[in-house]
Amino acid sequence: AKDKGKNNFQIYSSSLNIATYKAFSIESSLRNAIKNDEFILHFQPRVEAGTGKIVSAEALIRWNHPTWGLISPGEFIPIAEKSDLILDIGDWVLIKVCNYINEWKKRDAPLVPISINISAKRFLKNDWVINIIDFIEETHTDPRLLEFEITESTLIKHEEVVESAIDSLKKIGIRFALDDFGTGYSSLTYLNRFAIDTIKIDKSFIQKISKSDSDKIITKSIIFLARGLKMRVVAEGVETPEQLVFLQKLGCEEIQGFLFSKPVPEKEFQSLLKKETLK
Ligand code: C2E
Ligand code: CA
Ligand code: CA
Ligand code: CA
């Protein structure tokens, strides 16, 4: 019995080491990824539920590693979040998005607002808001074309700083969206306290609405609440026509999901924007 325990421990500890080693090697490669130009931005359209017309898009990062190939953000963002790497990645995304917006404007290409995912860590850096405002002014980026997506846990973790950051950035025209709504420790009072423009219903609810009555009711209530509070509401992860019909009936205005488009590279996104509808 003693031996068995020892073996168990060894198995456990070696698999733990593999996970640790993997995280460690991802982290050390991540440190060079910006310098080596290994990141790419994809854009996923958000469409008007009734017409299928693109009204905005979410910028989503991709990592093209020279030997590992394409690595999804679900794999490396959580690792980056554990260090200040997430701040460098966030800077890269913001700069890239502003560059694209300005380039599209210069080329007279179609323009829609672009959403960016903002890490909770951001709000802990004192000069972050001032730096953003400076950067946007220096690059002559139209702040009304930017929306920042934050999660409920960001709001809860750093209430005061987040509240004042949102207020300052909203003053210059940047919009805010509450991402993955319904999955966090949502307190409805937060919706009143923070100047949120958009609620994004998490895809876990949307993907079960045709099967689960409770997810149907939750989704319905979120849409009702958002409309009552004069917020825009977006359903994420819409994959089927049934889900779309259901959401339309409930008065959900905007849809993001594979039914209309996956996240695509910039060129492809520009050609989608030239279409009248994605229906
Ligand atoms: P998120 O912010 O909730 O982004 C939406 C995710 O849902 C994206 O995954 C998107 O591809 C996926 N999605 C959209 N529609 C559908 C659908 O119909 N079906 C399914 N199954 N999935 C759908 P992605 O691009 O893999 O990103 C995963 C997460 O990584 C994001 O979740 C976000 O938390 C994080 N992330 C991605 N890019 C960035 C970034 O630039 N900065 C930060 N801080 N986080 C990022
Ligand atoms: Ca998001
Ligand atoms: Ca989301
Ligand atoms: Ca998420």
CSV table of C-alpha atoms and ligand atoms in Angstrom, one decimal:
chain,number,residue,atom,x,y,z
A,1,ALA,CA,0.0,0.0,0.0
A,2,LYS,CA,2.9,2.2,0.8
A,3,ASP,CA,4.4,1.6,-2.6
A,4,LYS,CA,1.2,2.3,-4.4
A,5,GLY,CA,0.9,5.7,-2.7
A,6,LYS,CA,4.3,6.6,-3.8
A,7,ASN,CA,3.5,5.7,-7.4
A,8,ASN,CA,0.4,7.6,-7.3
A,9,PHE,CA,2.3,10.6,-6.1
A,10,GLN,CA,4.8,10.2,-8.9
A,11,ILE,CA,2.1,10.0,-11.6
A,12,TYR,CA,0.3,13.0,-10.2
A,13,SER,CA,3.5,15.0,-9.9
A,14,SER,CA,4.8,14.2,-13.4
A,15,SER,CA,1.5,15.2,-15.1
A,16,LEU,CA,1.5,18.4,-13.0
A,17,ASN,CA,5.0,19.0,-14.3
A,18,ILE,CA,3.9,18.6,-17.9
A,19,ALA,CA,1.1,21.2,-17.4
A,20,THR,CA,3.6,23.5,-15.6
A,21,TYR,CA,6.2,23.0,-18.3
A,22,LYS,CA,3.6,23.8,-21.1
A,23,ALA,CA,2.5,27.0,-19.3
A,24,PHE,CA,6.1,27.9,-18.8
A,25,SER,CA,7.1,27.4,-22.4
A,26,ILE,CA,4.0,29.2,-23.7
A,27,GLU,CA,4.9,32.1,-21.3
A,28,SER,CA,8.5,32.3,-22.5
A,29,SER,CA,7.5,32.2,-26.2
A,30,LEU,CA,4.9,34.8,-25.5
A,31,ARG,CA,7.6,37.2,-24.4
A,32,ASN,CA,9.0,37.1,-27.9
A,33,ALA,CA,5.7,37.0,-29.8
A,34,ILE,CA,5.2,40.7,-30.1
A,35,LYS,CA,8.8,41.4,-31.1
A,36,ASN,CA,8.7,38.5,-33.7
A,37,ASP,CA,5.4,39.8,-35.1
A,38,GLU,CA,3.5,36.5,-34.4
A,39,PHE,CA,0.2,38.0,-33.4
A,40,ILE,CA,-2.7,38.6,-35.8
A,41,LEU,CA,-6.0,40.3,-35.3
A,42,HIS,CA,-9.3,38.7,-36.5
A,43,PHE,CA,-12.6,40.5,-36.7
A,44,GLN,CA,-16.0,38.9,-35.9
A,45,PRO,CA,-19.0,40.9,-37.2
A,46,ARG,CA,-21.9,41.9,-35.0
A,47,VAL,CA,-25.0,42.1,-37.1
A,48,GLU,CA,-28.4,43.7,-36.7
A,49,ALA,CA,-30.8,40.8,-35.9
A,50,GLY,CA,-33.5,41.8,-38.3
A,51,THR,CA,-31.5,42.7,-41.4
A,52,GLY,CA,-28.1,40.9,-41.1
A,53,LYS,CA,-26.3,44.2,-41.6
A,54,ILE,CA,-22.9,44.5,-39.9
A,55,VAL,CA,-23.1,47.2,-37.3
A,56,SER,CA,-19.8,46.6,-35.5
A,57,ALA,CA,-17.1,43.9,-34.9
A,58,GLU,CA,-15.1,42.4,-32.1
A,59,ALA,CA,-11.3,42.3,-32.5
A,60,LEU,CA,-10.0,38.9,-31.4
A,61,ILE,CA,-6.3,38.1,-31.2
A,62,ARG,CA,-4.6,35.0,-32.7
A,63,TRP,CA,-1.1,33.7,-32.2
A,64,ASN,CA,0.7,32.2,-35.1
A,65,HIS,CA,3.6,30.4,-33.5
A,66,PRO,CA,6.5,29.4,-35.9
A,67,THR,CA,6.5,25.8,-34.8
A,68,TRP,CA,3.3,25.2,-32.8
A,69,GLY,CA,1.1,26.9,-35.4
A,70,LEU,CA,-2.1,28.7,-34.6
A,71,ILE,CA,-2.8,28.9,-30.8
A,72,SER,CA,-6.2,30.0,-29.6
A,73,PRO,CA,-6.5,32.9,-27.2
A,74,GLY,CA,-8.3,30.6,-24.8
A,75,GLU,CA,-4.9,28.9,-24.4
A,76,PHE,CA,-2.5,31.8,-24.0
A,77,ILE,CA,-4.6,34.7,-22.7
A,78,PRO,CA,-5.1,33.1,-19.2
A,79,ILE,CA,-1.3,32.6,-19.0
A,80,ALA,CA,-0.6,36.1,-20.1
A,81,GLU,CA,-3.1,37.3,-17.5
A,82,LYS,CA,-0.9,35.9,-14.8
A,83,SER,CA,1.9,38.3,-15.6
A,84,ASP,CA,2.2,41.8,-17.0
A,85,LEU,CA,2.4,40.2,-20.5
A,86,ILE,CA,-1.3,40.8,-20.8
A,87,LEU,CA,-0.6,44.6,-20.7
A,88,ASP,CA,1.8,44.4,-23.6
A,89,ILE,CA,-0.7,42.3,-25.5
A,90,GLY,CA,-3.4,44.7,-24.7
A,91,ASP,CA,-1.3,47.6,-26.0
A,92,TRP,CA,-0.5,45.7,-29.1
A,93,VAL,CA,-4.3,45.1,-29.8
A,94,LEU,CA,-5.3,48.7,-29.1
A,95,ILE,CA,-2.5,50.1,-31.4
A,96,LYS,CA,-3.4,47.6,-34.1
A,97,VAL,CA,-7.1,48.4,-34.0
A,98,CYS,CA,-6.5,52.2,-34.1
A,99,ASN,CA,-4.1,51.7,-37.0
A,100,TYR,CA,-6.7,49.7,-38.9
A,101,ILE,CA,-9.5,52.2,-38.1
A,102,ASN,CA,-7.3,55.1,-39.4
A,103,GLU,CA,-6.2,53.1,-42.5
A,104,TRP,CA,-9.8,52.3,-43.4
A,105,LYS,CA,-10.8,55.9,-43.0
A,106,LYS,CA,-7.9,57.0,-45.2
A,107,ARG,CA,-8.9,54.5,-47.9
A,108,ASP,CA,-12.6,55.5,-47.6
A,109,ALA,CA,-13.3,51.9,-46.7
A,110,PRO,CA,-16.5,51.0,-44.8
A,111,LEU,CA,-16.2,51.7,-41.1
A,112,VAL,CA,-17.9,50.3,-38.1
A,113,PRO,CA,-17.1,50.5,-34.4
A,114,ILE,CA,-14.6,47.9,-33.2
A,115,SER,CA,-14.8,46.2,-29.8
A,116,ILE,CA,-11.6,45.3,-27.8
A,117,ASN,CA,-11.3,43.0,-24.9
A,118,ILE,CA,-9.8,44.8,-21.9
A,119,SER,CA,-8.1,42.9,-19.1
A,120,ALA,CA,-9.0,43.6,-15.5
A,121,LYS,CA,-5.3,44.2,-14.8
A,122,ARG,CA,-5.4,47.3,-16.9
A,123,PHE,CA,-7.4,49.2,-14.4
A,124,LEU,CA,-4.7,48.9,-11.8
A,125,LYS,CA,-2.2,51.0,-13.7
A,126,ASN,CA,-2.7,54.6,-12.7
A,127,ASP,CA,-1.8,56.3,-15.9
A,128,TRP,CA,-3.7,54.0,-18.1
A,129,VAL,CA,-6.6,56.2,-18.8
A,130,ILE,CA,-4.4,59.3,-19.5
A,131,ASN,CA,-2.2,57.2,-21.8
A,132,ILE,CA,-5.2,56.0,-23.8
A,133,ILE,CA,-6.6,59.5,-24.2
A,134,ASP,CA,-3.2,60.8,-25.3
A,135,PHE,CA,-2.7,58.0,-27.7
A,136,ILE,CA,-6.1,58.5,-29.3
A,137,GLU,CA,-5.5,62.2,-29.7
A,138,GLU,CA,-2.0,61.7,-31.1
A,139,THR,CA,-3.2,59.2,-33.7
A,140,HIS,CA,-6.4,61.2,-34.4
A,141,THR,CA,-8.4,58.1,-33.9
A,142,ASP,CA,-12.2,58.6,-33.7
A,143,PRO,CA,-13.0,57.4,-30.1
A,144,ARG,CA,-16.6,56.8,-31.1
A,145,LEU,CA,-15.4,53.9,-33.2
A,146,LEU,CA,-14.0,52.1,-30.1
A,147,GLU,CA,-15.9,50.0,-27.6
A,148,PHE,CA,-14.1,48.3,-24.6
A,149,GLU,CA,-15.4,45.0,-23.4
A,150,ILE,CA,-15.0,44.2,-19.8
A,151,THR,CA,-16.3,41.3,-17.6
A,152,GLU,CA,-18.4,41.4,-14.5
A,153,SER,CA,-15.4,40.2,-12.4
A,154,THR,CA,-13.4,43.3,-13.5
A,155,LEU,CA,-16.2,45.5,-12.2
A,156,ILE,CA,-16.3,43.6,-8.9
A,157,LYS,CA,-12.6,43.4,-8.4
A,158,HIS,CA,-11.7,47.0,-8.7
A,159,GLU,CA,-15.0,48.9,-8.3
A,160,GLU,CA,-13.7,52.4,-7.6
A,161,VAL,CA,-10.9,52.6,-10.3
A,162,VAL,CA,-13.1,51.0,-12.9
A,163,GLU,CA,-15.9,53.4,-12.2
A,164,SER,CA,-13.7,56.4,-12.7
A,165,ALA,CA,-11.9,55.0,-15.7
A,166,ILE,CA,-15.2,54.3,-17.4
A,167,ASP,CA,-16.5,57.8,-16.7
A,168,SER,CA,-13.3,59.4,-18.1
A,169,LEU,CA,-13.2,57.3,-21.2
A,170,LYS,CA,-16.9,57.7,-21.9
A,171,LYS,CA,-16.4,61.4,-21.8
A,172,ILE,CA,-14.2,61.2,-24.9
A,173,GLY,CA,-16.7,58.9,-26.6
A,174,ILE,CA,-15.5,55.4,-26.0
A,175,ARG,CA,-18.3,52.9,-25.3
A,176,PHE,CA,-18.3,50.1,-22.8
A,177,ALA,CA,-19.7,46.6,-23.1
A,178,LEU,CA,-20.3,44.0,-20.3
A,179,ASP,CA,-18.9,40.7,-21.7
A,180,ASP,CA,-20.0,37.2,-20.9
A,181,PHE,CA,-23.0,38.6,-19.1
A,182,GLY,CA,-24.7,36.1,-16.7
A,183,THR,CA,-21.7,34.0,-16.0
A,184,GLY,CA,-20.1,36.1,-13.3
A,185,TYR,CA,-21.2,37.2,-9.9
A,186,SER,CA,-23.6,39.7,-11.5
A,187,SER,CA,-25.3,42.0,-9.2
A,188,LEU,CA,-28.0,44.0,-11.0
A,189,THR,CA,-27.0,47.1,-9.1
A,190,TYR,CA,-23.8,47.1,-11.1
A,191,LEU,CA,-25.7,47.9,-14.2
A,192,ASN,CA,-26.9,51.1,-12.7
A,193,ARG,CA,-23.7,52.1,-11.1
A,194,PHE,CA,-21.4,51.7,-14.1
A,195,ALA,CA,-22.1,53.6,-17.3
A,196,ILE,CA,-22.3,50.5,-19.5
A,197,ASP,CA,-23.7,50.9,-23.0
A,198,THR,CA,-23.9,47.3,-24.1
A,199,ILE,CA,-24.7,43.9,-22.5
A,200,LYS,CA,-23.3,40.8,-24.3
A,201,ILE,CA,-25.3,37.7,-23.3
A,202,ASP,CA,-22.8,34.8,-22.8
A,203,LYS,CA,-22.9,32.1,-25.4
A,204,SER,CA,-23.5,29.4,-22.8
A,205,PHE,CA,-27.1,30.7,-22.5
A,206,ILE,CA,-27.7,31.1,-26.2
A,207,GLN,CA,-26.5,27.6,-27.1
A,208,LYS,CA,-29.0,26.0,-24.7
A,209,ILE,CA,-32.1,28.2,-25.4
A,210,SER,CA,-33.8,25.7,-27.6
A,211,LYS,CA,-33.3,22.9,-25.1
A,212,SER,CA,-33.5,24.4,-21.7
A,213,ASP,CA,-36.5,26.4,-20.4
A,214,SER,CA,-34.5,28.1,-17.7
A,215,ASP,CA,-31.9,29.3,-20.2
A,216,LYS,CA,-34.7,30.6,-22.3
A,217,ILE,CA,-36.1,32.5,-19.3
A,218,ILE,CA,-32.7,33.9,-18.3
A,219,THR,CA,-32.0,35.1,-21.8
A,220,LYS,CA,-35.5,36.7,-22.1
A,221,SER,CA,-35.0,38.4,-18.7
A,222,ILE,CA,-31.6,39.8,-19.7
A,223,ILE,CA,-33.0,41.2,-22.9
A,224,PHE,CA,-35.9,42.7,-21.1
A,225,LEU,CA,-33.6,44.2,-18.4
A,226,ALA,CA,-31.2,45.7,-21.0
A,227,ARG,CA,-34.0,47.3,-23.0
A,228,GLY,CA,-35.5,48.8,-19.9
A,229,LEU,CA,-32.2,50.3,-18.9
A,230,LYS,CA,-31.7,51.6,-22.5
A,231,MET,CA,-28.7,49.4,-23.1
A,232,ARG,CA,-27.8,47.7,-26.3
A,233,VAL,CA,-28.0,43.9,-26.1
A,234,VAL,CA,-26.0,41.5,-28.1
A,235,ALA,CA,-26.4,37.7,-28.2
A,236,GLU,CA,-23.1,35.9,-28.5
A,237,GLY,CA,-22.5,32.4,-29.9
A,238,VAL,CA,-25.5,32.3,-32.2
A,239,GLU,CA,-25.0,29.2,-34.5
A,240,THR,CA,-28.5,28.2,-35.7
A,241,PRO,CA,-31.4,29.8,-37.4
A,242,GLU,CA,-33.6,28.6,-34.6
A,243,GLN,CA,-31.6,30.5,-32.1
A,244,LEU,CA,-31.8,33.6,-34.3
A,245,VAL,CA,-35.6,33.4,-34.6
A,246,PHE,CA,-36.0,33.0,-30.9
A,247,LEU,CA,-33.8,36.0,-30.2
A,248,GLN,CA,-35.6,38.1,-32.8
A,249,LYS,CA,-38.9,37.3,-31.2
A,250,LEU,CA,-37.5,38.5,-27.8
A,251,GLY,CA,-36.4,41.8,-29.4
A,252,CYS,CA,-32.7,41.2,-29.2
A,253,GLU,CA,-31.1,43.8,-31.5
A,254,GLU,CA,-27.7,42.4,-32.2
A,255,ILE,CA,-26.2,39.1,-33.0
A,256,GLN,CA,-22.6,37.8,-32.9
A,257,GLY,CA,-22.0,34.2,-33.9
A,258,PHE,CA,-20.9,31.6,-36.4
A,259,LEU,CA,-24.4,31.7,-38.1
A,260,PHE,CA,-23.3,35.0,-39.7
A,261,SER,CA,-19.5,34.8,-39.6
A,262,LYS,CA,-16.6,33.4,-37.7
A,263,PRO,CA,-13.8,35.8,-36.7
A,264,VAL,CA,-12.0,36.5,-40.0
A,265,PRO,CA,-8.7,38.3,-41.1
A,266,GLU,CA,-8.9,42.0,-41.9
A,267,LYS,CA,-9.1,41.5,-45.7
A,268,GLU,CA,-12.0,39.2,-45.4
A,269,PHE,CA,-13.7,41.4,-42.9
A,270,GLN,CA,-13.4,44.3,-45.3
A,271,SER,CA,-15.1,42.3,-48.1
A,272,LEU,CA,-17.9,41.3,-45.6
A,273,LEU,CA,-18.4,45.0,-44.8
A,274,LYS,CA,-19.0,45.7,-48.5
A,275,LYS,CA,-22.0,43.4,-48.5
A,276,GLU,CA,-25.4,44.8,-47.6
A,277,THR,CA,-26.2,41.9,-45.4
A,278,LEU,CA,-24.7,38.6,-44.1
A,279,LYS,CA,-28.1,36.8,-44.3
B,1,C2E,P1,-14.8,36.4,-25.7
B,1,C2E,O1,-14.4,37.8,-25.4
B,1,C2E,O2,-16.0,36.0,-25.0
B,1,C2E,O3,-14.9,36.3,-27.3
B,1,C2E,C1,-15.9,35.6,-28.0
B,1,C2E,C2,-15.4,34.2,-28.3
B,1,C2E,O4,-16.5,33.4,-28.8
B,1,C2E,C3,-14.4,34.1,-29.4
B,1,C2E,O5,-13.4,33.1,-29.1
B,1,C2E,C4,-15.2,33.8,-30.6
B,1,C2E,O6,-14.5,33.2,-31.7
B,1,C2E,C5,-16.2,32.8,-30.0
B,1,C2E,N1,-17.5,32.7,-30.8
B,1,C2E,C6,-18.1,33.7,-31.4
B,1,C2E,N2,-19.2,33.2,-32.0
B,1,C2E,C7,-19.3,31.9,-31.7
B,1,C2E,C8,-20.2,30.9,-32.0
B,1,C2E,O7,-21.2,31.0,-32.7
B,1,C2E,N3,-19.9,29.6,-31.6
B,1,C2E,C9,-18.8,29.4,-30.8
B,1,C2E,N4,-18.6,28.1,-30.4
B,1,C2E,N5,-17.9,30.3,-30.5
B,1,C2E,C10,-18.2,31.6,-30.9
B,1,C2E,P2,-11.9,33.3,-29.2
B,1,C2E,O8,-11.5,34.2,-30.4
B,1,C2E,O9,-11.3,31.9,-29.2
B,1,C2E,O10,-11.5,34.0,-27.9
B,1,C2E,C11,-11.6,33.4,-26.7
B,1,C2E,C12,-11.5,34.4,-25.5
B,1,C2E,O11,-10.1,34.9,-25.5
B,1,C2E,C13,-12.3,35.7,-25.7
B,1,C2E,O12,-13.6,35.4,-25.3
B,1,C2E,C14,-11.5,36.6,-24.8
B,1,C2E,O13,-11.9,36.4,-23.4
B,1,C2E,C15,-10.1,36.2,-25.0
B,1,C2E,N6,-9.5,37.1,-26.0
B,1,C2E,C16,-9.5,37.0,-27.4
B,1,C2E,N7,-8.9,38.1,-27.9
B,1,C2E,C17,-8.4,38.8,-26.9
B,1,C2E,C18,-7.7,40.1,-26.8
B,1,C2E,O14,-7.3,40.7,-27.8
B,1,C2E,N8,-7.5,40.6,-25.5
B,1,C2E,C19,-7.9,39.9,-24.4
B,1,C2E,N9,-7.6,40.4,-23.2
B,1,C2E,N10,-8.6,38.8,-24.5
B,1,C2E,C20,-8.9,38.2,-25.7
B,2,CA,CA,-15.3,39.7,-25.7
B,3,CA,CA,-17.9,37.0,-24.6
B,4,CA,CA,-14.9,35.2,-22.3
